[in-house]
Amino acid sequence: MKPEKMILQKILDIPPSGIRKYFDLLNEMKDVISLGVGEPDFNTPWNVSEAGIYSLEKGHTHYSSNSGMLKLRETISHYMKRKYGLEYEAKSQVLVTVGGSEGIDLALRTLVGPGDEVIIPEPSFVAYQGCTKLTGATPVIIKLRAEDQFKLTPEQLEKALSPRTKVVIIPYPNNPTGAVMNSDELSAIVKILKDKDLVVISDEIYAELTYEGKHVSIAGFEGMKDKTIVINGFSKAFAMTGWRLGYVCGHASFIKAMNKIHQYAIMCAPTTAQHAAIEALTNGDAAVDEMVREYNRRRRVLVDGFRKMGLDCFEPLGAFYVFPSIQKTGLSSEEFCEKLLLTEKVLVVPGTAFGEVGEGFVRVSYASSMKNIMEALKRIKRFISVIT
Amino acid sequence: MEEILEILEKNSRYTVEQIAVMTGKSAEDVQKAIEKYEEDEVIVGYTTLVNWDKTGKESVVAMIEVKLTPQRGEGFDKVAERIYKFPEVKACYLMSGSYDLTVIIEGKTIKEVALFVAEKLAPLESVLSTATHFVLKKYKDKGTIFENNSQDKREAIFI
Ligand SMILES: Cc1ncc(COP(=O)(O)O)c(C=O)c1O
């Protein structure tokens, strides 16, 4: 038996990660400032960690119910109402998952297969395309444009729709661009989608990280709730990436179906994390608020820094990324990142890691201390003045 | 505008321009606000947080619980003033609960602090009693954790 011969072709076809090589370089180099990471630099707020620790001390070391502790689902249900005005019944419309990642995978596996099309606006989080391909469905990519501030326009959506479209992914606030869509912009999208036989997967994992006005969920528009699966989680807002906890909310039929996969593949999400998550949702607002205000300052410093260097940088209003254009340097995204890393020891991620349309851009994460950000800007400025 | 104070409280070395960028305000507005804060003594000073343990300097810190008899007509304020005016007193708070003042003293040696308590503090007429606690180790001060390994320990992960 030749192991590699046994592996499914569609798995072999998954290309190696575009930024792996940077991480390998990173591990060999010293004093690198990494603005390449997609996770908060803050540790989990202590009251939240402490709630997890306390649950261990109390001996809560067992499985929870498949769909998650009822108390947590009830807390999520309240939270969704309180934050976004969305009403989900705890028992039938909420499923606790291993991160938003599992939510995305479950939703796609539940809904699509060979012959179906999934509309994915790019640049975007890589899992949408990856998970879609694993189901055998066809990703249909919408190339978002910098001049639209990387928002999804009704015209582009209209063009991408076909009779085979089964799912449309709405990825806002967006990784890697930091773009958000406000109520008016979403309403134009809703008009198109409302009466179609398709499902929206709305990835709202960055919903709490918005800097002008509150996040608006597409599920809140009339006629959208039953056809939208909302993906959310604790990783970004509560700085809980390592706890691996997220949730999906949607129509009871969808949740029931997703739970069928979840119960076999995962059994249940980590129990310790579920205990901590209850504390996060009930007593976490102040800590989130403090992190958001700090992110906001860093965001302004980065946008200002890039603009002062003469690079075009649209103002991102969500998540913790800025997505400046590096076209003026004459380098490709990959060249830019590699040279910057080797000469100035600053890691940013090429826009192409998030889809071809990311060429000419780099993703810079501000989930790093202000000190690091200011030093990184100095180095990038020096780098640009040398190459241009 | 309070955000300016929050920023300065974390790091008072940021320039007016840097704070302006961080808060999305103009440099003039930030400059004016800071001047006003200084004038109104909202900002009372700019200091540096030093971890003296890492230097050769010998120093001890003690927290002293002081019980007082209030003075007629002036409560505790007058006695407190007599106490906090000593340069050895780094902080002085009026407390609720079983004692009245917390006095934080810094001196070169335990003996120096003990002498201060015995000679300056305890003999004051309105001081009923004192209890001196020496600080053995500072883990965290003014919101900053000492010996905090601030290195980025996050592992490289795809996205
Ligand atoms: C847009 C987006 N969705 C979902 C996730 C998954 O997060 P988690 O699985 O930690 O909840 C990420 C993580 O980077 C993300 O950027």
mmCIF file of C-alpha atoms in Angstrom, chain A:
data_model
loop_
_atom_site.group_PDB
_atom_site.id
_atom_site.type_symbol
_atom_site.label_atom_id
_atom_site.label_comp_id
_atom_site.label_asym_id
_atom_site.label_seq_id
_atom_site.Cartn_x
_atom_site.Cartn_y
_atom_site.Cartn_z
ATOM 1 C CA MET A 1 0.000 0.000 0.000
ATOM 2 C CA LYS A 2 1.311 3.417 -0.976
ATOM 3 C CA PRO A 3 -0.095 5.906 1.541
ATOM 4 C CA GLU A 4 -0.179 8.829 -0.886
ATOM 5 C CA LYS A 5 -2.078 6.708 -3.438
ATOM 6 C CA MET A 6 -4.804 6.160 -0.874
ATOM 7 C CA ILE A 7 -5.517 9.845 -0.418
ATOM 8 C CA LEU A 8 -8.525 11.339 -2.158
ATOM 9 C CA GLN A 9 -7.683 13.401 -5.208
ATOM 10 C CA LYS A 10 -9.632 16.419 -3.941
ATOM 11 C CA ILE A 11 -7.443 16.486 -0.848
ATOM 12 C CA LEU A 12 -4.260 16.215 -2.877
ATOM 13 C CA ASP A 13 -5.593 19.097 -4.966
ATOM 14 C CA ILE A 14 -5.697 21.472 -1.998
ATOM 15 C CA PRO A 15 -2.730 23.766 -2.590
ATOM 16 C CA PRO A 16 -0.193 24.195 0.208
ATOM 17 C CA SER A 17 -0.861 27.298 2.233
ATOM 18 C CA GLY A 18 0.475 30.453 0.612
ATOM 19 C CA ILE A 19 1.922 31.849 3.772
ATOM 20 C CA ARG A 20 3.443 28.720 5.218
ATOM 21 C CA LYS A 21 6.852 29.693 3.912
ATOM 22 C CA TYR A 22 6.736 33.022 5.713
ATOM 23 C CA PHE A 23 5.993 31.296 8.946
ATOM 24 C CA ASP A 24 8.911 28.960 8.391
ATOM 25 C CA LEU A 25 11.157 31.964 7.786
ATOM 26 C CA LEU A 26 9.662 33.635 10.817
ATOM 27 C CA ASN A 27 10.658 30.775 13.053
ATOM 28 C CA GLU A 28 14.262 31.056 11.943
ATOM 29 C CA MET A 29 14.578 34.802 12.368
ATOM 30 C CA LYS A 30 14.922 36.857 15.515
ATOM 31 C CA ASP A 31 13.254 40.132 16.462
ATOM 32 C CA VAL A 32 10.573 39.892 13.827
ATOM 33 C CA ILE A 33 7.498 42.021 14.383
ATOM 34 C CA SER A 34 4.585 39.955 13.234
ATOM 35 C CA LEU A 35 1.571 41.832 11.977
ATOM 36 C CA GLY A 36 0.613 38.637 10.231
ATOM 37 C CA VAL A 37 -1.499 37.037 12.893
ATOM 38 C CA GLY A 38 -5.273 36.814 12.728
ATOM 39 C CA GLU A 39 -5.872 36.524 16.443
ATOM 40 C CA PRO A 40 -6.061 38.999 19.320
ATOM 41 C CA ASP A 41 -2.834 39.829 21.128
ATOM 42 C CA PHE A 42 -4.852 40.286 24.309
ATOM 43 C CA ASN A 43 -5.211 37.344 26.622
ATOM 44 C CA THR A 44 -8.712 36.196 27.506
ATOM 45 C CA PRO A 45 -10.206 38.571 30.118
ATOM 46 C CA TRP A 46 -9.312 37.128 33.501
ATOM 47 C CA ASN A 47 -12.863 36.772 34.804
ATOM 48 C CA VAL A 48 -13.587 34.580 31.792
ATOM 49 C CA SER A 49 -10.501 32.388 32.219
ATOM 50 C CA GLU A 50 -11.244 32.166 35.918
ATOM 51 C CA ALA A 51 -14.742 30.883 35.203
ATOM 52 C CA GLY A 52 -13.173 28.118 33.115
ATOM 53 C CA ILE A 53 -10.720 27.258 35.865
ATOM 54 C CA TYR A 54 -13.488 27.238 38.450
ATOM 55 C CA SER A 55 -15.528 24.826 36.336
ATOM 56 C CA LEU A 56 -12.547 22.441 36.334
ATOM 57 C CA GLU A 57 -12.199 22.739 40.086
ATOM 58 C CA LYS A 58 -15.861 21.886 40.456
ATOM 59 C CA GLY A 59 -15.318 18.769 38.407
ATOM 60 C CA HIS A 60 -17.217 19.847 35.292
ATOM 61 C CA THR A 61 -15.001 17.722 33.141
ATOM 62 C CA HIS A 62 -17.618 15.792 31.193
ATOM 63 C CA TYR A 63 -19.304 15.994 27.806
ATOM 64 C CA SER A 64 -22.061 18.517 27.487
ATOM 65 C CA SER A 65 -25.183 17.822 25.469
ATOM 66 C CA ASN A 66 -24.397 17.566 21.757
ATOM 67 C CA SER A 67 -25.709 20.976 20.906
ATOM 68 C CA GLY A 68 -24.027 22.613 23.902
ATOM 69 C CA MET A 69 -24.987 23.305 27.526
ATOM 70 C CA LEU A 70 -28.533 24.596 27.620
ATOM 71 C CA LYS A 71 -27.478 27.411 29.949
ATOM 72 C CA LEU A 72 -24.949 28.571 27.355
ATOM 73 C CA ARG A 73 -27.459 28.339 24.522
ATOM 74 C CA GLU A 74 -29.887 30.402 26.566
ATOM 75 C CA THR A 75 -27.184 32.937 27.235
ATOM 76 C CA ILE A 76 -26.354 33.080 23.524
ATOM 77 C CA SER A 77 -30.031 33.527 22.748
ATOM 78 C CA HIS A 78 -30.222 36.531 25.112
ATOM 79 C CA TYR A 79 -27.007 37.935 23.783
ATOM 80 C CA MET A 80 -28.137 37.790 20.150
ATOM 81 C CA LYS A 81 -31.323 39.608 21.094
ATOM 82 C CA ARG A 82 -29.525 42.191 23.202
ATOM 83 C CA LYS A 83 -26.762 42.904 20.688
ATOM 84 C CA TYR A 84 -28.329 42.479 17.280
ATOM 85 C CA GLY A 85 -32.051 42.291 17.899
ATOM 86 C CA LEU A 86 -32.157 38.703 16.609
ATOM 87 C CA GLU A 87 -34.456 36.190 18.274
ATOM 88 C CA TYR A 88 -33.397 32.568 18.384
ATOM 89 C CA GLU A 89 -34.925 29.904 20.547
ATOM 90 C CA ALA A 90 -32.205 28.388 22.740
ATOM 91 C CA LYS A 91 -33.388 24.796 22.448
ATOM 92 C CA SER A 92 -33.897 24.537 18.707
ATOM 93 C CA GLN A 93 -32.131 27.413 16.950
ATOM 94 C CA VAL A 94 -28.686 27.574 18.537
ATOM 95 C CA LEU A 95 -25.814 25.112 18.162
ATOM 96 C CA VAL A 96 -22.524 25.458 20.037
ATOM 97 C CA THR A 97 -19.536 24.580 17.841
ATOM 98 C CA VAL A 98 -15.776 24.245 17.924
ATOM 99 C CA GLY A 99 -15.146 27.788 16.771
ATOM 100 C CA GLY A 100 -16.758 29.652 13.925
ATOM 101 C CA SER A 101 -14.646 27.365 11.770
ATOM 102 C CA GLU A 102 -16.752 24.338 12.560
ATOM 103 C CA GLY A 103 -19.871 26.405 12.004
ATOM 104 C CA ILE A 104 -18.773 27.290 8.478
ATOM 105 C CA ASP A 105 -17.927 23.672 7.708
ATOM 106 C CA LEU A 106 -21.212 22.348 9.140
ATOM 107 C CA ALA A 107 -23.325 24.871 7.291
ATOM 108 C CA LEU A 108 -21.693 24.115 3.962
ATOM 109 C CA ARG A 109 -21.721 20.352 4.428
ATOM 110 C CA THR A 110 -25.372 20.478 5.394
ATOM 111 C CA LEU A 111 -26.416 22.529 2.405
ATOM 112 C CA VAL A 112 -24.269 21.887 -0.657
ATOM 113 C CA GLY A 113 -22.740 19.118 -2.715
ATOM 114 C CA PRO A 114 -21.685 18.423 -6.310
ATOM 115 C CA GLY A 115 -23.618 20.549 -8.780
ATOM 116 C CA ASP A 116 -24.396 23.332 -6.311
ATOM 117 C CA GLU A 117 -22.802 26.749 -6.449
ATOM 118 C CA VAL A 118 -21.608 28.766 -3.472
ATOM 119 C CA ILE A 119 -21.090 32.474 -4.003
ATOM 120 C CA ILE A 120 -18.011 33.716 -2.163
ATOM 121 C CA PRO A 121 -16.974 37.374 -2.204
ATOM 122 C CA GLU A 122 -13.177 37.667 -2.141
ATOM 123 C CA PRO A 123 -10.740 38.626 -0.714
ATOM 124 C CA SER A 124 -12.037 36.578 2.192
ATOM 125 C CA PHE A 125 -11.231 34.114 4.916
ATOM 126 C CA VAL A 126 -9.773 31.032 3.217
ATOM 127 C CA ALA A 127 -12.066 28.478 4.834
ATOM 128 C CA TYR A 128 -15.092 29.426 2.706
ATOM 129 C CA GLN A 129 -13.488 28.246 -0.494
ATOM 130 C CA GLY A 130 -11.665 25.355 1.136
ATOM 131 C CA CYS A 131 -14.744 23.923 2.835
ATOM 132 C CA THR A 132 -16.886 24.471 -0.264
ATOM 133 C CA LYS A 133 -14.483 22.481 -2.395
ATOM 134 C CA LEU A 134 -14.441 19.640 0.113
ATOM 135 C CA THR A 135 -18.194 19.245 -0.330
ATOM 136 C CA GLY A 136 -17.795 18.909 -4.086
ATOM 137 C CA ALA A 137 -19.784 22.105 -4.684
ATOM 138 C CA THR A 138 -18.450 24.846 -6.934
ATOM 139 C CA PRO A 139 -17.202 28.125 -5.479
ATOM 140 C CA VAL A 140 -18.285 31.136 -7.531
ATOM 141 C CA ILE A 141 -15.981 33.979 -6.677
ATOM 142 C CA ILE A 142 -17.057 37.608 -6.657
ATOM 143 C CA LYS A 143 -14.052 39.866 -6.990
ATOM 144 C CA LEU A 144 -14.624 42.711 -4.589
ATOM 145 C CA ARG A 145 -13.065 46.029 -5.533
ATOM 146 C CA ALA A 146 -11.062 48.549 -3.571
ATOM 147 C CA GLU A 147 -13.097 51.365 -5.144
ATOM 148 C CA ASP A 148 -16.211 49.860 -3.530
ATOM 149 C CA GLN A 149 -14.278 49.640 -0.263
ATOM 150 C CA PHE A 150 -14.482 45.857 -0.680
ATOM 151 C CA LYS A 151 -18.223 45.848 -0.083
ATOM 152 C CA LEU A 152 -20.487 43.496 -1.981
ATOM 153 C CA THR A 153 -22.492 45.449 -4.572
ATOM 154 C CA PRO A 154 -25.930 44.393 -5.799
ATOM 155 C CA GLU A 155 -24.694 44.422 -9.425
ATOM 156 C CA GLN A 156 -21.873 42.013 -8.696
ATOM 157 C CA LEU A 157 -24.158 39.730 -6.735
ATOM 158 C CA GLU A 158 -26.811 39.739 -9.481
ATOM 159 C CA LYS A 159 -24.193 38.706 -12.018
ATOM 160 C CA ALA A 160 -22.872 35.860 -9.931
ATOM 161 C CA LEU A 161 -26.278 34.292 -9.242
ATOM 162 C CA SER A 162 -27.342 31.307 -11.307
ATOM 163 C CA PRO A 163 -30.082 28.699 -11.031
ATOM 164 C CA ARG A 164 -27.533 26.517 -9.275
ATOM 165 C CA THR A 165 -26.707 29.018 -6.549
ATOM 166 C CA LYS A 166 -27.549 27.391 -3.249
ATOM 167 C CA VAL A 167 -25.529 29.455 -0.797
ATOM 168 C CA VAL A 168 -24.291 33.040 -0.660
ATOM 169 C CA ILE A 169 -21.599 33.835 1.875
ATOM 170 C CA ILE A 170 -21.776 37.260 3.469
ATOM 171 C CA PRO A 171 -18.409 37.778 5.176
ATOM 172 C CA TYR A 172 -18.660 41.054 7.097
ATOM 173 C CA PRO A 173 -16.883 42.545 9.021
ATOM 174 C CA ASN A 174 -14.326 41.107 6.664
ATOM 175 C CA ASN A 175 -11.044 39.316 7.097
ATOM 176 C CA PRO A 176 -8.703 40.431 5.443
ATOM 177 C CA THR A 177 -9.995 43.825 4.283
ATOM 178 C CA GLY A 178 -11.648 45.128 7.458
ATOM 179 C CA ALA A 179 -14.638 46.182 5.338
ATOM 180 C CA VAL A 180 -18.090 46.343 6.887
ATOM 181 C CA MET A 181 -21.528 46.695 5.311
ATOM 182 C CA ASN A 182 -24.018 49.092 6.818
ATOM 183 C CA SER A 183 -27.754 48.756 6.921
ATOM 184 C CA ASP A 184 -28.442 50.522 3.603
ATOM 185 C CA GLU A 185 -25.832 48.533 1.756
ATOM 186 C CA LEU A 186 -27.137 45.271 3.154
ATOM 187 C CA SER A 187 -30.683 46.234 2.330
ATOM 188 C CA ALA A 188 -29.759 46.457 -1.374
ATOM 189 C CA ILE A 189 -28.369 42.922 -1.143
ATOM 190 C CA VAL A 190 -31.436 41.700 0.734
ATOM 191 C CA LYS A 191 -33.725 42.913 -2.064
ATOM 192 C CA ILE A 192 -32.011 40.522 -4.438
ATOM 193 C CA LEU A 193 -31.808 37.548 -2.109
ATOM 194 C CA LYS A 194 -35.117 37.731 -0.275
ATOM 195 C CA ASP A 195 -37.275 35.823 -2.697
ATOM 196 C CA LYS A 196 -34.692 33.393 -4.011
ATOM 197 C CA ASP A 197 -34.428 29.758 -3.000
ATOM 198 C CA LEU A 198 -31.032 29.961 -1.424
ATOM 199 C CA VAL A 199 -29.386 30.216 1.954
ATOM 200 C CA VAL A 200 -27.157 32.977 3.267
ATOM 201 C CA ILE A 201 -24.241 32.034 5.493
ATOM 202 C CA SER A 202 -23.397 35.217 7.351
ATOM 203 C CA ASP A 203 -20.016 35.051 9.071
ATOM 204 C CA GLU A 204 -20.296 37.582 11.870
ATOM 205 C CA ILE A 205 -17.358 36.477 13.963
ATOM 206 C CA TYR A 206 -15.983 40.052 14.004
ATOM 207 C CA ALA A 207 -19.367 41.629 14.768
ATOM 208 C CA GLU A 208 -18.197 43.172 18.031
ATOM 209 C CA LEU A 209 -15.123 44.678 16.432
ATOM 210 C CA THR A 210 -16.612 47.614 14.565
ATOM 211 C CA TYR A 211 -15.449 51.179 14.914
ATOM 212 C CA GLU A 212 -18.191 53.406 13.552
ATOM 213 C CA GLY A 213 -21.708 52.406 14.363
ATOM 214 C CA LYS A 214 -22.897 49.009 15.435
ATOM 215 C CA HIS A 215 -22.793 45.813 13.463
ATOM 216 C CA VAL A 216 -25.936 45.032 11.486
ATOM 217 C CA SER A 217 -26.820 41.414 10.780
ATOM 218 C CA ILE A 218 -28.372 40.489 7.464
ATOM 219 C CA ALA A 219 -30.535 38.022 9.399
ATOM 220 C CA GLY A 220 -32.361 40.965 10.937
ATOM 221 C CA PHE A 221 -33.945 42.106 7.658
ATOM 222 C CA GLU A 222 -37.508 41.176 6.907
ATOM 223 C CA GLY A 223 -37.761 37.810 5.234
ATOM 224 C CA MET A 224 -34.111 36.929 5.878
ATOM 225 C CA LYS A 225 -34.079 35.222 9.247
ATOM 226 C CA ASP A 226 -35.269 31.811 8.082
ATOM 227 C CA LYS A 227 -32.873 31.722 5.167
ATOM 228 C CA THR A 228 -29.780 32.910 7.023
ATOM 229 C CA ILE A 229 -27.357 30.884 9.090
ATOM 230 C CA VAL A 230 -25.422 33.212 11.378
ATOM 231 C CA ILE A 231 -21.895 32.142 12.287
ATOM 232 C CA ASN A 232 -20.417 33.691 15.405
ATOM 233 C CA GLY A 233 -17.996 32.805 18.155
ATOM 234 C CA PHE A 234 -15.806 33.825 21.027
ATOM 235 C CA SER A 235 -12.375 33.897 19.400
ATOM 236 C CA LYS A 236 -12.185 37.471 18.219
ATOM 237 C CA ALA A 237 -14.478 39.568 20.403
ATOM 238 C CA PHE A 238 -13.462 37.933 23.678
ATOM 239 C CA ALA A 239 -9.880 37.044 22.748
ATOM 240 C CA MET A 240 -10.617 33.340 23.184
ATOM 241 C CA THR A 241 -9.062 31.739 20.103
ATOM 242 C CA GLY A 242 -7.434 28.893 22.005
ATOM 243 C CA TRP A 243 -10.639 27.875 23.759
ATOM 244 C CA ARG A 244 -12.115 26.825 20.399
ATOM 245 C CA LEU A 245 -15.683 27.869 20.822
ATOM 246 C CA GLY A 246 -18.275 29.325 18.496
ATOM 247 C CA TYR A 247 -21.937 28.989 17.640
ATOM 248 C CA VAL A 248 -24.418 29.010 14.805
ATOM 249 C CA CYS A 249 -27.957 30.321 14.875
ATOM 250 C CA GLY A 250 -30.642 29.678 12.326
ATOM 251 C CA HIS A 251 -33.878 27.971 11.396
ATOM 252 C CA ALA A 252 -34.601 24.916 13.554
ATOM 253 C CA SER A 253 -34.415 22.618 10.514
ATOM 254 C CA PHE A 254 -30.914 23.825 9.685
ATOM 255 C CA ILE A 255 -29.734 23.520 13.279
ATOM 256 C CA LYS A 256 -31.159 20.019 13.571
ATOM 257 C CA ALA A 257 -29.440 18.970 10.359
ATOM 258 C CA MET A 258 -26.107 20.521 11.322
ATOM 259 C CA ASN A 259 -26.307 18.862 14.709
ATOM 260 C CA LYS A 260 -26.424 15.482 12.942
ATOM 261 C CA ILE A 261 -22.958 16.031 11.512
ATOM 262 C CA HIS A 262 -21.724 17.709 14.691
ATOM 263 C CA GLN A 263 -22.794 14.811 16.927
ATOM 264 C CA TYR A 264 -20.778 12.296 14.909
ATOM 265 C CA ALA A 265 -17.751 14.387 14.026
ATOM 266 C CA ILE A 266 -17.311 16.379 17.232
ATOM 267 C CA MET A 267 -19.730 15.028 19.880
ATOM 268 C CA CYS A 268 -19.788 18.354 21.678
ATOM 269 C CA ALA A 269 -17.721 21.516 22.017
ATOM 270 C CA PRO A 270 -15.218 21.693 24.916
ATOM 271 C CA THR A 271 -17.064 21.924 28.222
ATOM 272 C CA THR A 272 -14.524 24.125 30.024
ATOM 273 C CA ALA A 273 -14.766 26.633 27.216
ATOM 274 C CA GLN A 274 -18.549 26.579 27.453
ATOM 275 C CA HIS A 275 -18.406 27.515 31.126
ATOM 276 C CA ALA A 276 -16.004 30.343 30.377
ATOM 277 C CA ALA A 277 -18.202 31.494 27.496
ATOM 278 C CA ILE A 278 -21.214 31.996 29.755
ATOM 279 C CA GLU A 279 -19.117 34.395 31.832
ATOM 280 C CA ALA A 280 -17.900 36.127 28.666
ATOM 281 C CA LEU A 281 -21.406 36.797 27.388
ATOM 282 C CA THR A 282 -22.819 37.872 30.735
ATOM 283 C CA ASN A 283 -19.940 39.866 32.217
ATOM 284 C CA GLY A 284 -17.659 40.567 29.281
ATOM 285 C CA ASP A 285 -18.934 43.843 27.865
ATOM 286 C CA ALA A 286 -16.478 46.101 29.683
ATOM 287 C CA ALA A 287 -13.460 44.041 28.663
ATOM 288 C CA VAL A 288 -14.615 43.904 25.037
ATOM 289 C CA ASP A 289 -15.199 47.630 25.063
ATOM 290 C CA GLU A 290 -11.688 48.272 26.314
ATOM 291 C CA MET A 291 -10.143 46.046 23.664
ATOM 292 C CA VAL A 292 -12.231 47.645 20.939
ATOM 293 C CA ARG A 293 -11.092 51.110 21.951
ATOM 294 C CA GLU A 294 -7.467 50.042 21.881
ATOM 295 C CA TYR A 295 -7.916 48.361 18.467
ATOM 296 C CA ASN A 296 -9.506 51.533 17.206
ATOM 297 C CA ARG A 297 -6.464 53.616 18.162
ATOM 298 C CA ARG A 298 -4.102 51.184 16.510
ATOM 299 C CA ARG A 299 -6.310 51.136 13.431
ATOM 300 C CA ARG A 300 -6.094 54.892 13.095
ATOM 301 C CA VAL A 301 -2.337 54.866 13.609
ATOM 302 C CA LEU A 302 -1.871 52.266 10.855
ATOM 303 C CA VAL A 303 -4.158 53.907 8.304
ATOM 304 C CA ASP A 304 -2.506 57.252 8.954
ATOM 305 C CA GLY A 305 0.951 55.690 8.739
ATOM 306 C CA PHE A 306 0.317 54.014 5.386
ATOM 307 C CA ARG A 307 -1.305 57.092 3.896
ATOM 308 C CA LYS A 308 1.621 59.230 4.991
ATOM 309 C CA MET A 309 3.916 56.824 3.166
ATOM 310 C CA GLY A 310 1.912 57.539 0.040
ATOM 311 C CA LEU A 311 0.159 54.180 -0.121
ATOM 312 C CA ASP A 312 -3.561 54.016 -0.830
ATOM 313 C CA CYS A 313 -5.325 52.646 2.188
ATOM 314 C CA PHE A 314 -9.080 52.728 2.439
ATOM 315 C CA GLU A 315 -10.435 53.108 5.938
ATOM 316 C CA PRO A 316 -11.440 49.725 7.317
ATOM 317 C CA LEU A 317 -14.246 49.959 9.871
ATOM 318 C CA GLY A 318 -14.237 46.448 11.271
ATOM 319 C CA ALA A 319 -12.209 43.413 12.388
ATOM 320 C CA PHE A 320 -8.515 44.070 13.142
ATOM 321 C CA TYR A 321 -6.955 44.372 9.725
ATOM 322 C CA VAL A 322 -5.969 47.130 7.365
ATOM 323 C CA PHE A 323 -5.529 46.279 3.714
ATOM 324 C CA PRO A 324 -3.300 48.869 2.058
ATOM 325 C CA SER A 325 -2.509 48.802 -1.637
ATOM 326 C CA ILE A 326 1.167 48.282 -2.390
ATOM 327 C CA GLN A 327 0.804 48.700 -6.165
ATOM 328 C CA LYS A 328 2.830 51.915 -6.099
ATOM 329 C CA THR A 329 5.914 49.994 -5.038
ATOM 330 C CA GLY A 330 5.876 48.031 -8.281
ATOM 331 C CA LEU A 331 6.207 44.793 -6.342
ATOM 332 C CA SER A 332 3.752 41.926 -6.288
ATOM 333 C CA SER A 333 2.120 41.195 -2.955
ATOM 334 C CA GLU A 334 4.315 38.165 -2.402
ATOM 335 C CA GLU A 335 7.519 39.980 -3.343
ATOM 336 C CA PHE A 336 6.596 42.843 -1.068
ATOM 337 C CA CYS A 337 6.005 40.578 1.906
ATOM 338 C CA GLU A 338 9.076 38.468 1.376
ATOM 339 C CA LYS A 339 11.399 41.448 0.915
ATOM 340 C CA LEU A 340 9.885 43.294 3.829
ATOM 341 C CA LEU A 341 10.383 40.277 6.049
ATOM 342 C CA LEU A 342 13.947 39.676 4.950
ATOM 343 C CA THR A 343 15.159 43.274 5.024
ATOM 344 C CA GLU A 344 13.143 44.875 7.808
ATOM 345 C CA LYS A 345 11.868 41.891 9.749
ATOM 346 C CA VAL A 346 8.217 42.813 9.617
ATOM 347 C CA LEU A 347 5.680 40.150 8.706
ATOM 348 C CA VAL A 348 2.521 41.084 6.837
ATOM 349 C CA VAL A 349 0.466 38.724 4.702
ATOM 350 C CA PRO A 350 0.124 38.989 0.907
ATOM 351 C CA GLY A 351 -3.415 39.819 -0.196
ATOM 352 C CA THR A 352 -3.233 36.872 -2.590
ATOM 353 C CA ALA A 353 -3.507 34.496 0.376
ATOM 354 C CA PHE A 354 -7.192 35.526 0.437
ATOM 355 C CA GLY A 355 -7.915 35.081 -3.251
ATOM 356 C CA GLU A 356 -6.317 36.166 -6.529
ATOM 357 C CA VAL A 357 -8.117 39.474 -6.294
ATOM 358 C CA GLY A 358 -5.930 40.314 -3.303
ATOM 359 C CA GLU A 359 -2.978 40.920 -5.644
ATOM 360 C CA GLY A 360 -1.588 44.390 -5.057
ATOM 361 C CA PHE A 361 -2.602 44.450 -1.413
ATOM 362 C CA VAL A 362 -1.231 43.218 1.892
ATOM 363 C CA ARG A 363 -3.056 42.381 5.076
ATOM 364 C CA VAL A 364 -1.702 44.089 8.155
ATOM 365 C CA SER A 365 -3.122 42.961 11.467
ATOM 366 C CA TYR A 366 -3.383 45.386 14.349
ATOM 367 C CA ALA A 367 -3.816 42.637 16.868
ATOM 368 C CA SER A 368 -0.375 43.618 18.115
ATOM 369 C CA SER A 369 0.795 46.175 20.673
ATOM 370 C CA MET A 370 0.897 49.885 19.831
ATOM 371 C CA LYS A 371 4.631 49.757 20.427
ATOM 372 C CA ASN A 372 5.035 47.019 17.810
ATOM 373 C CA ILE A 373 2.776 48.816 15.388
ATOM 374 C CA MET A 374 4.689 52.074 15.643
ATOM 375 C CA GLU A 375 8.013 50.322 15.235
ATOM 376 C CA ALA A 376 6.680 48.293 12.288
ATOM 377 C CA LEU A 377 5.487 51.469 10.566
ATOM 378 C CA LYS A 378 8.955 52.978 10.908
ATOM 379 C CA ARG A 379 10.498 49.912 9.338
ATOM 380 C CA ILE A 380 7.947 49.716 6.520
ATOM 381 C CA LYS A 381 8.505 53.390 5.759
ATOM 382 C CA ARG A 382 12.235 52.826 5.530
ATOM 383 C CA PHE A 383 11.639 49.788 3.324
ATOM 384 C CA ILE A 384 9.423 51.734 0.940
ATOM 385 C CA SER A 385 11.775 54.677 0.701
ATOM 386 C CA VAL A 386 14.579 52.324 -0.291
ATOM 387 C CA ILE A 387 12.665 50.456 -2.981
ATOM 388 C CA THR A 388 10.872 53.386 -4.610
#
